[in-house]
Tab-separated table of C-alpha atoms and ligand atoms in Angstrom:
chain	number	residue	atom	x	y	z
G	96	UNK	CA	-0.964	-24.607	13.713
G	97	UNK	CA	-2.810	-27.496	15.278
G	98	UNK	CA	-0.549	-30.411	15.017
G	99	UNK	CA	2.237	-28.978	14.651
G	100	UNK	CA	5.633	-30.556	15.901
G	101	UNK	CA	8.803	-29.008	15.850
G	102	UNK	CA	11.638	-30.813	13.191
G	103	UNK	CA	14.233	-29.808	14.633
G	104	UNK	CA	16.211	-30.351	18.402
G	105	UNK	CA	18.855	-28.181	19.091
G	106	UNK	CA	22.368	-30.256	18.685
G	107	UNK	CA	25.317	-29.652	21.323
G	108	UNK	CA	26.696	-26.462	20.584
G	109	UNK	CA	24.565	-24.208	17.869
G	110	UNK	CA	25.167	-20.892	17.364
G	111	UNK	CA	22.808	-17.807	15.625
G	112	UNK	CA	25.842	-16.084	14.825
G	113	UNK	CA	25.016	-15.278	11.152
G	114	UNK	CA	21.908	-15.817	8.961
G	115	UNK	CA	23.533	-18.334	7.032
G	116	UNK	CA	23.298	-20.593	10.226
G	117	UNK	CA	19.634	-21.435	9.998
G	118	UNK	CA	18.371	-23.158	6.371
G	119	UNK	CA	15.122	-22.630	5.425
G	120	UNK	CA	13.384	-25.566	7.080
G	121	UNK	CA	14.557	-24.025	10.939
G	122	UNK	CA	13.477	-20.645	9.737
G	123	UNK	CA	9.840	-21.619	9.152
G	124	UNK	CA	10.170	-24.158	12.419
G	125	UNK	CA	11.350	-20.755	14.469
G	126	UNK	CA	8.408	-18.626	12.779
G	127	UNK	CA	5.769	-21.187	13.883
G	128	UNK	CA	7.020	-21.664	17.207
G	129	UNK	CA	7.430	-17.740	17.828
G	130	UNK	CA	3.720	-16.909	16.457
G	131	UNK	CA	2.316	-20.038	18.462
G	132	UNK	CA	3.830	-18.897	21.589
G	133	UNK	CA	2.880	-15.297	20.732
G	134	UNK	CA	-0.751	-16.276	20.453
G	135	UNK	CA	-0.458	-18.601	23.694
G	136	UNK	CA	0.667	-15.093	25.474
G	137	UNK	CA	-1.859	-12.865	24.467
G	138	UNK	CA	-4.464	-15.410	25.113
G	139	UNK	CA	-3.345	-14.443	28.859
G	140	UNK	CA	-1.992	-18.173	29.587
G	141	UNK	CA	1.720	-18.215	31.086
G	142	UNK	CA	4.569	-20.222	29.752
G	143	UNK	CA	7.780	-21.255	32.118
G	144	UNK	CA	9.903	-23.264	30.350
G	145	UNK	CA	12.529	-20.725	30.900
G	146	UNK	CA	12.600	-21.052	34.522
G	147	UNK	CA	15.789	-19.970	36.418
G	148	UNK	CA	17.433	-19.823	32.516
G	149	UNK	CA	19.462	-16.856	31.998
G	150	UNK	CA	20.676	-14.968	28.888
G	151	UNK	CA	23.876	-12.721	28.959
G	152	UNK	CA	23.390	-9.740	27.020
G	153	UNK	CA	26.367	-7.728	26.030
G	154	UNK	CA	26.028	-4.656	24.249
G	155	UNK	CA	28.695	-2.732	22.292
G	156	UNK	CA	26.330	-0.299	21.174
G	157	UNK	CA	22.689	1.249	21.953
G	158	UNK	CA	19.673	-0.820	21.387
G	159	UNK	CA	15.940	-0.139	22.058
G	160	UNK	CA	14.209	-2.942	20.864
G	161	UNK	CA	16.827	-5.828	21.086
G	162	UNK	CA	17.366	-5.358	24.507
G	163	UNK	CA	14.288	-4.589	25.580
G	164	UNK	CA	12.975	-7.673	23.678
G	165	UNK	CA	15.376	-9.991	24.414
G	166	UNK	CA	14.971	-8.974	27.947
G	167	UNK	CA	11.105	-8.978	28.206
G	168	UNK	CA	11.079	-12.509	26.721
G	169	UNK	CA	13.064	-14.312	29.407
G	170	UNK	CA	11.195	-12.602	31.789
G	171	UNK	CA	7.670	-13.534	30.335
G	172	UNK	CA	9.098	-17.079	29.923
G	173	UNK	CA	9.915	-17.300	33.612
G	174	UNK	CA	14.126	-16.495	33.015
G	175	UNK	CA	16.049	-13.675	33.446
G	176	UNK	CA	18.223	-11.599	31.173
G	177	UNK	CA	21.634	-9.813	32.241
G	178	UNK	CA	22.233	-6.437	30.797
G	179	UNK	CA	25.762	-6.231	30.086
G	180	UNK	CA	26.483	-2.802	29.167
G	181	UNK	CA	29.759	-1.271	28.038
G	182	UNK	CA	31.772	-0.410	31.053
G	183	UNK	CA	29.840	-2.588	33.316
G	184	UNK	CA	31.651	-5.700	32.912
G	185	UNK	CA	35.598	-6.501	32.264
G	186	UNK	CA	35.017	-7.209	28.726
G	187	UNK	CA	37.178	-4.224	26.608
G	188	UNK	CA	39.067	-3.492	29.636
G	189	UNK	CA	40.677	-6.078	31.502
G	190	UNK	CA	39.564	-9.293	29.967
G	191	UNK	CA	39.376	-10.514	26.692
G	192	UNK	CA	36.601	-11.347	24.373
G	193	UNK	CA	37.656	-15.000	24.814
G	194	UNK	CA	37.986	-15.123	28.784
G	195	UNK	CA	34.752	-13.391	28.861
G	196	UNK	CA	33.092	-15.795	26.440
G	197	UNK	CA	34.168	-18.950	28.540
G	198	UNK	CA	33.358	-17.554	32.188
G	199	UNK	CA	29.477	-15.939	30.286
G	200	UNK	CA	29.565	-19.681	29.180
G	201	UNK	CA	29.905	-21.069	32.648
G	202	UNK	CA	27.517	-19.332	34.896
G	203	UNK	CA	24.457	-18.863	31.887
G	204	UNK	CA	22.504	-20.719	29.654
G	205	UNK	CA	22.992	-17.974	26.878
G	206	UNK	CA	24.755	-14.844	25.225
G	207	UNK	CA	23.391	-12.765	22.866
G	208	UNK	CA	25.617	-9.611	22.200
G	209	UNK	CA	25.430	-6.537	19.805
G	210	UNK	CA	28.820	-6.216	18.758
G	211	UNK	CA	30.820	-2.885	16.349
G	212	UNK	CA	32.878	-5.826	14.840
G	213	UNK	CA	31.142	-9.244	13.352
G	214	UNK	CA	34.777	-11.102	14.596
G	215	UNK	CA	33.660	-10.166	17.942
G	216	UNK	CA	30.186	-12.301	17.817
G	217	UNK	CA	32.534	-15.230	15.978
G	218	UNK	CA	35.103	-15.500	18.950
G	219	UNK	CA	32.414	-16.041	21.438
G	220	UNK	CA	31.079	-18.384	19.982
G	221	UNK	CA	33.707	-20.026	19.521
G	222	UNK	CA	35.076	-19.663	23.387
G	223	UNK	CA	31.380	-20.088	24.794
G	224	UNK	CA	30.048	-23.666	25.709
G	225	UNK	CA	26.702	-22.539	25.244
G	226	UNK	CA	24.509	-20.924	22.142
G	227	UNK	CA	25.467	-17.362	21.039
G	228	UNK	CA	22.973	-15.428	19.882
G	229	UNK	CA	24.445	-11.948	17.052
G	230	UNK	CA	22.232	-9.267	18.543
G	231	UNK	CA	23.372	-7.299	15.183
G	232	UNK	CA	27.179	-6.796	13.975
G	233	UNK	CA	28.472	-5.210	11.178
G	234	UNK	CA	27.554	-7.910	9.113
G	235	UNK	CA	24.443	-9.150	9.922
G	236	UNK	CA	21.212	-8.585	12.151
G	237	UNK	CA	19.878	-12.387	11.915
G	238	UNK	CA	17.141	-11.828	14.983
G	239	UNK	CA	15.841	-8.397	13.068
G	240	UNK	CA	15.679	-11.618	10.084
G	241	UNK	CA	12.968	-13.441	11.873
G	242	UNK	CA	10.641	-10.615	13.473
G	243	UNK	CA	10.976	-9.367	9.889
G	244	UNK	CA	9.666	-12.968	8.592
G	245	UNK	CA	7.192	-13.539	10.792
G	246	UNK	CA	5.784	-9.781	10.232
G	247	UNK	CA	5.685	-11.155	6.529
G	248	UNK	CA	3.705	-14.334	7.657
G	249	UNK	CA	1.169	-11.816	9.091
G	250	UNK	CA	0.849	-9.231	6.732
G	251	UNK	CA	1.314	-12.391	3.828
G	252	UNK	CA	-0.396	-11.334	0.401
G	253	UNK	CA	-3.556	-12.722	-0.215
G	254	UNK	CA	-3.593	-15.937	-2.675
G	255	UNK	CA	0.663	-15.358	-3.173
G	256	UNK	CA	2.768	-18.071	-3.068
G	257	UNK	CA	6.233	-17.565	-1.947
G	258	UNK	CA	7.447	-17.396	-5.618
G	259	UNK	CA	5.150	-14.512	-6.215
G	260	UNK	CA	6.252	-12.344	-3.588
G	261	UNK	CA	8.345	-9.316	-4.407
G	262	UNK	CA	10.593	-7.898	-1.667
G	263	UNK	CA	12.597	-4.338	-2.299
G	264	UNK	CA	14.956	-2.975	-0.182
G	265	UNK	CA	15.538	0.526	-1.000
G	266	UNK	CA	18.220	2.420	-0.239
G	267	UNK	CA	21.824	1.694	1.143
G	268	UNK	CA	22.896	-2.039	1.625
G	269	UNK	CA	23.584	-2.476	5.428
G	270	UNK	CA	23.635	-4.919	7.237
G	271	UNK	CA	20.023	-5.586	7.678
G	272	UNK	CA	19.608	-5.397	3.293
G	273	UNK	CA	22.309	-8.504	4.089
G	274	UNK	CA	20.318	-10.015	5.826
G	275	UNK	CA	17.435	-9.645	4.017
G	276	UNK	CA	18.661	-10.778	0.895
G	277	UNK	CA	19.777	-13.867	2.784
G	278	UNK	CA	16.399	-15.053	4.353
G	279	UNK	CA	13.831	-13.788	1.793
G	280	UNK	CA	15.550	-15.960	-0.929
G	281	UNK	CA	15.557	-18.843	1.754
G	282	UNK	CA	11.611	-18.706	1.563
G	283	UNK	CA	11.343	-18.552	-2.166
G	284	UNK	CA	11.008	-14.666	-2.434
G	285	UNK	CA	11.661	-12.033	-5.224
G	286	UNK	CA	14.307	-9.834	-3.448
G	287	UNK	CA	14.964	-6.525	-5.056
G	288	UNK	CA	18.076	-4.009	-3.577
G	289	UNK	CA	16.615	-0.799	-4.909
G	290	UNK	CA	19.473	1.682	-4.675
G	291	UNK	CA	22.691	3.844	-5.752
G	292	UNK	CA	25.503	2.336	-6.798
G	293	UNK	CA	27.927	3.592	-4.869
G	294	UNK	CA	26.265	1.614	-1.636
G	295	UNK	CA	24.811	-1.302	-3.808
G	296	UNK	CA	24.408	-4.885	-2.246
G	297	UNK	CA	27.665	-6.517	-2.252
G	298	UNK	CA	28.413	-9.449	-4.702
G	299	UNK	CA	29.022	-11.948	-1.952
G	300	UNK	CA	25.228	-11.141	-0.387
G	301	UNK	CA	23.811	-10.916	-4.212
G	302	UNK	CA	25.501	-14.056	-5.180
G	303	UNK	CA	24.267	-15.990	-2.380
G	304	UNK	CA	20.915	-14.706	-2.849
G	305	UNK	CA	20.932	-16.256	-6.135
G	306	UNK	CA	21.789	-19.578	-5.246
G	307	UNK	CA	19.293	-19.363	-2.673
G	308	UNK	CA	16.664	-18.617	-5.355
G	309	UNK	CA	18.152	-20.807	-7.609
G	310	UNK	CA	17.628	-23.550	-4.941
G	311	UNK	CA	14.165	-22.641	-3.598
G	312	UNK	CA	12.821	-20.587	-6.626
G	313	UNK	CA	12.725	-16.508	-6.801
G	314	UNK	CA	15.263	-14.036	-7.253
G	315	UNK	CA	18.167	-11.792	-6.432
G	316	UNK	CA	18.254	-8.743	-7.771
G	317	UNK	CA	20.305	-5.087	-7.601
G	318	UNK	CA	18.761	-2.280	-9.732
G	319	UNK	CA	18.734	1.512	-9.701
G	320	UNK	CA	15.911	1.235	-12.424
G	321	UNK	CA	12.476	2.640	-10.724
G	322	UNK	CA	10.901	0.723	-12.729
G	323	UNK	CA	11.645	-2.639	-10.530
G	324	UNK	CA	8.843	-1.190	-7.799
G	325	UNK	CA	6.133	-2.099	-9.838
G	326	UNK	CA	4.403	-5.188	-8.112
G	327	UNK	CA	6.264	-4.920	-5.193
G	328	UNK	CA	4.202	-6.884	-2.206
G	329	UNK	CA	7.110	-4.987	0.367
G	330	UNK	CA	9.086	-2.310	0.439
G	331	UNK	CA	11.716	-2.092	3.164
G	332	UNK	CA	13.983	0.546	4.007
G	333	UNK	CA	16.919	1.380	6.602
G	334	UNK	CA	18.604	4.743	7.774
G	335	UNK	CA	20.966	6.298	4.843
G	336	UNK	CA	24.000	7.127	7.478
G	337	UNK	CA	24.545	6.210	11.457
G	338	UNK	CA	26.402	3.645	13.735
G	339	UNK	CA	29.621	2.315	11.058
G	340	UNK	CA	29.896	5.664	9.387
G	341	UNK	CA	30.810	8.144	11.734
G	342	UNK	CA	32.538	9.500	9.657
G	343	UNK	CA	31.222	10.154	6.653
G	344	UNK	CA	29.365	13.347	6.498
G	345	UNK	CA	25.317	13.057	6.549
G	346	UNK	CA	25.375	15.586	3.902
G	347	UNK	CA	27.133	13.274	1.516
G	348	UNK	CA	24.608	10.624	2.125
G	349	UNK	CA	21.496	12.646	1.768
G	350	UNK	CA	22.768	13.572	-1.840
G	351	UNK	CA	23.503	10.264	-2.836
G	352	UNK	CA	19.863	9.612	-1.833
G	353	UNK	CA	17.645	11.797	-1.909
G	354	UNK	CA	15.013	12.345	-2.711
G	355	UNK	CA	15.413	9.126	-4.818
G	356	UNK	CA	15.410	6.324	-2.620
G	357	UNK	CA	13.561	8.053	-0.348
G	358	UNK	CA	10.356	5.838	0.657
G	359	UNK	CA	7.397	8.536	0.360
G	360	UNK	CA	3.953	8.301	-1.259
G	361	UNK	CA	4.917	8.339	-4.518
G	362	UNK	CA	7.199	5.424	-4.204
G	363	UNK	CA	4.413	3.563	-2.795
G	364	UNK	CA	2.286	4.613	-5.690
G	365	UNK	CA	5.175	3.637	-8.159
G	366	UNK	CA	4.261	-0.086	-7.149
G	367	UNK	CA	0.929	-0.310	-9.007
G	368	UNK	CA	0.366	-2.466	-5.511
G	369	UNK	CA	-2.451	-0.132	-2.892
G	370	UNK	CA	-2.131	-3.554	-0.312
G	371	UNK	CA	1.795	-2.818	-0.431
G	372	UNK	CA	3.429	-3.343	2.589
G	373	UNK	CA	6.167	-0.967	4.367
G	374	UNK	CA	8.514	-2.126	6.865
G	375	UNK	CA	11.237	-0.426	8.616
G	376	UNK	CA	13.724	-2.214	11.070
G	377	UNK	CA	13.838	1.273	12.869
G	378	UNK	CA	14.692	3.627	14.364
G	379	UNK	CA	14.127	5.974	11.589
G	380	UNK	CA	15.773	9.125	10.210
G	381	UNK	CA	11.746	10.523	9.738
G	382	UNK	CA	11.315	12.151	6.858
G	383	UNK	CA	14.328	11.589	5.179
G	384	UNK	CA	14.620	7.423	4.319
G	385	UNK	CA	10.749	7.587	4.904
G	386	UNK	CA	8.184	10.477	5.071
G	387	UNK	CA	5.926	10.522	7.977
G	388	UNK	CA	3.219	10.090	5.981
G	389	UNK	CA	4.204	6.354	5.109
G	390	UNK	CA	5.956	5.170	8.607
G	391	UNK	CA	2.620	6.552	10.286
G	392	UNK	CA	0.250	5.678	7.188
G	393	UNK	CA	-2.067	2.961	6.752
G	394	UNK	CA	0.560	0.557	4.559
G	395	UNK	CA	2.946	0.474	7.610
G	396	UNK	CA	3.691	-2.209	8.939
G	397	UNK	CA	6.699	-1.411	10.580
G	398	UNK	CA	5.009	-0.987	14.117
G	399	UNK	CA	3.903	-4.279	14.114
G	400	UNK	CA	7.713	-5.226	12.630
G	401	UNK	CA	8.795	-3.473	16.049
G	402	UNK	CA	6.445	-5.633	18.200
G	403	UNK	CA	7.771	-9.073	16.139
G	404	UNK	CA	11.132	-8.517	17.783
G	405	UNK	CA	9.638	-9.874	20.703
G	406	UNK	CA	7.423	-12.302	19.341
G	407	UNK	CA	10.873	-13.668	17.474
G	408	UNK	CA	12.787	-13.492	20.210
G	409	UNK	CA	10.399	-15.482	22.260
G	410	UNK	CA	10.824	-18.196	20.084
G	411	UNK	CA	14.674	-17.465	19.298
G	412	UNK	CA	15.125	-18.075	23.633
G	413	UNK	CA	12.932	-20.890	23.941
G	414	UNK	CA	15.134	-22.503	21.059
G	415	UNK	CA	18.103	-21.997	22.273
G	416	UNK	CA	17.045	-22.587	25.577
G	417	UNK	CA	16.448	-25.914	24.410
G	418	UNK	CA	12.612	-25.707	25.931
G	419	UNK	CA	10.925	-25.971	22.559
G	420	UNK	CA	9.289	-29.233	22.824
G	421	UNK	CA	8.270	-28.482	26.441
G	422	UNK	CA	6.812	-24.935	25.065
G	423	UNK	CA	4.950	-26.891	22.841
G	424	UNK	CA	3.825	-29.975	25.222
G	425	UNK	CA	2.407	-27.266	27.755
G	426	UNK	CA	1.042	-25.093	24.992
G	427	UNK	CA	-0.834	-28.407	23.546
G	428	UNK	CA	-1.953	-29.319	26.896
G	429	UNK	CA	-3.120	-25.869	28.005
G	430	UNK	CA	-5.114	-25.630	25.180
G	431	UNK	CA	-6.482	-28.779	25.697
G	432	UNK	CA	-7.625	-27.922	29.193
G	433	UNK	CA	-8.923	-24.591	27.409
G	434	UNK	CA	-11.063	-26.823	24.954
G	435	UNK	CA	-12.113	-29.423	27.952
G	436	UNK	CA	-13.134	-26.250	29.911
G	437	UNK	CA	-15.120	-25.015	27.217
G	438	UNK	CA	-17.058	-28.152	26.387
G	439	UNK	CA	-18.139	-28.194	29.885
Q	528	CP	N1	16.168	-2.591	14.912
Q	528	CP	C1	16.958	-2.611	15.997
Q	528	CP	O1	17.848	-3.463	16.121
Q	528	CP	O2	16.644	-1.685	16.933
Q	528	CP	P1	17.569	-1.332	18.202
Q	528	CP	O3	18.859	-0.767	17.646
Q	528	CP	O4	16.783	-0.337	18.970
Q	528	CP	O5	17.821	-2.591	18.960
């Protein structure tokens, strides 16, 4: 990482509304920046360059890690986050989405919001003066994307090149397979949506992960074949039933899945692959998407995925909170000192 200097500066107005909005050249600047900071932290050093910034966080639904990464990374960057919960504010009530976008606009730096609807994260970003941030919609969960990425970058094969990497998501295509799909075919990968179907990928996702891996190599692939696990490097999986379908019952979805597509030891073993890698964007249905034996087991690295929410949203903030080349000037210069010391 020594060296490194960041391609990109954030134009006007930008917006992380939907994967599509990074290309792959800002993905890899956001990984780098997010594990560099990461190490910078847990080296015990202290970074400010959020310093009286604040991030608006509305949530239309229940979050564990989002919030509580989003909020922990203004705070360890010296900024504070608002927790905007439903019923707390106007928004839904007695002002609109709009109206709330431009006076959230006015008084903070940034909004990231978890909205039922993916219209809902479009019109504030399109009424807010500053970035927007989609803290997961029905669409999309673009932030889950990058802690995803970077737990890749960790965990990366040994020797692989992006080409050779083989990514399967198993099971039904929400809005995390989306996005998925989306940002493993950015870096070149093999992506694989293992699963019925009845809840296959949908041909607007497939298709556009096959012109991203007919632009940066790989593939895009649906199959119900088991036969597509062998080589996998990861294998990813989501809950089979929950927040968009209320109301479907779960007993419909646990026969169109299991025990299939559930991700067990077997599965693993169907991979050929003992260094596989399992990741989960949580919180998991145990033992019925994935046995306890895998989320808890020694090819999991779905804990660490948790953890990379906040080392992505680190980075994600001090993007958008157009610090990055500060982050990096006091990071370089810290480090110096560091060295200096040491030499002494
Ligand atoms: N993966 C994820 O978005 O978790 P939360 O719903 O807890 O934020």
């Amino acid at each position: 990482m020594d060296g490194y200097t960041l391609r990109h500066t954030l134009p006007t107005k930008k917006d992380f509304v939907d994967t599509a909005d990074f290309d792959q050249s800002e993905i890899i600047d956001i990984i780098k920046l997010s594990r560099l900071v990461r190490s910078h932290i847990k080296s015990g050093r202290h970074l400010n360059t959020l310093y009286h910034k604040t991030l608006a966080m509305i949530f239309e639904q229940k979050s564990t890690r989002t919030r509580v990464s989003f909020e922990t990374a203004m705070v360890q960057l010296g900024g504070h986050a608002l927790n905007l919960a439903p019923g707390a504010i106007q928004l839904g009530a007695h002002e609109t989405i709009e109206d709330t976008a431009v006076v959230l606009g006015r008084m903070c730096d940034m909004i990231m919001s978890r909205v039922d609807r993916h219209e809902s994260i479009e019109a504030l970003a399109k009424f807010a003066k500053v970035p927007v941030i989609n803290g997961m919609s029905d669409r999309v969960h673009p932030t889950q994307g990058i802690g995803d990425m970077i737990t890749v970058f960790d965990h990366w094969p040994k020797g692989k090149k992006p080409n050779d990497i083989k990514f399967i998501f198993v099971g039904d295509a929400t809005q995390v397979c989306n996005t998925i799909c989306e940002i493993t075919t950015k870096l070149g990968f093999n992506f694989v949506h293992y699963g019925p179907e009845n809840h296959k990928i949908s041909d607007e996702w497939l298709e556009l992960g096959k012109k991203n891996a007919e632009r940066y190599g790989g593939s895009a692939i649906w199959s119900e074949d088991p036969e597509v696990l062998k080589g996998a490097d990861f294998i990813y999986t989501d809950v089979w039933y929950g927040l968009y379908d209320k109301e479907t019952p779960k007993e419909v979805y646990m026969k169109d899945f299991y025990p299939k597509y559930q991700v067990n030891d077997e599965m693993l073993e169907a991979t050929g692959n003992p260094n596989v890698k399992f990741m989960h964007c949580l919180p998991a249905n145990r033992n019925e998407e994935v046995t306890d034996s895998v989320l808890d087991g020694p090819n999991s690295a779905a804990w660490d995925e948790a953890e990379n929410r906040l080392t992505a949203q680190r980075g994600l903030v001090i993007y958008f909170g157009r610090a990055a080349q500060e982050a990096l000037d006091v990071i370089k210069l810290q480090k110096e000192g560091n060295d200096a010391k040491e030499e002494i």
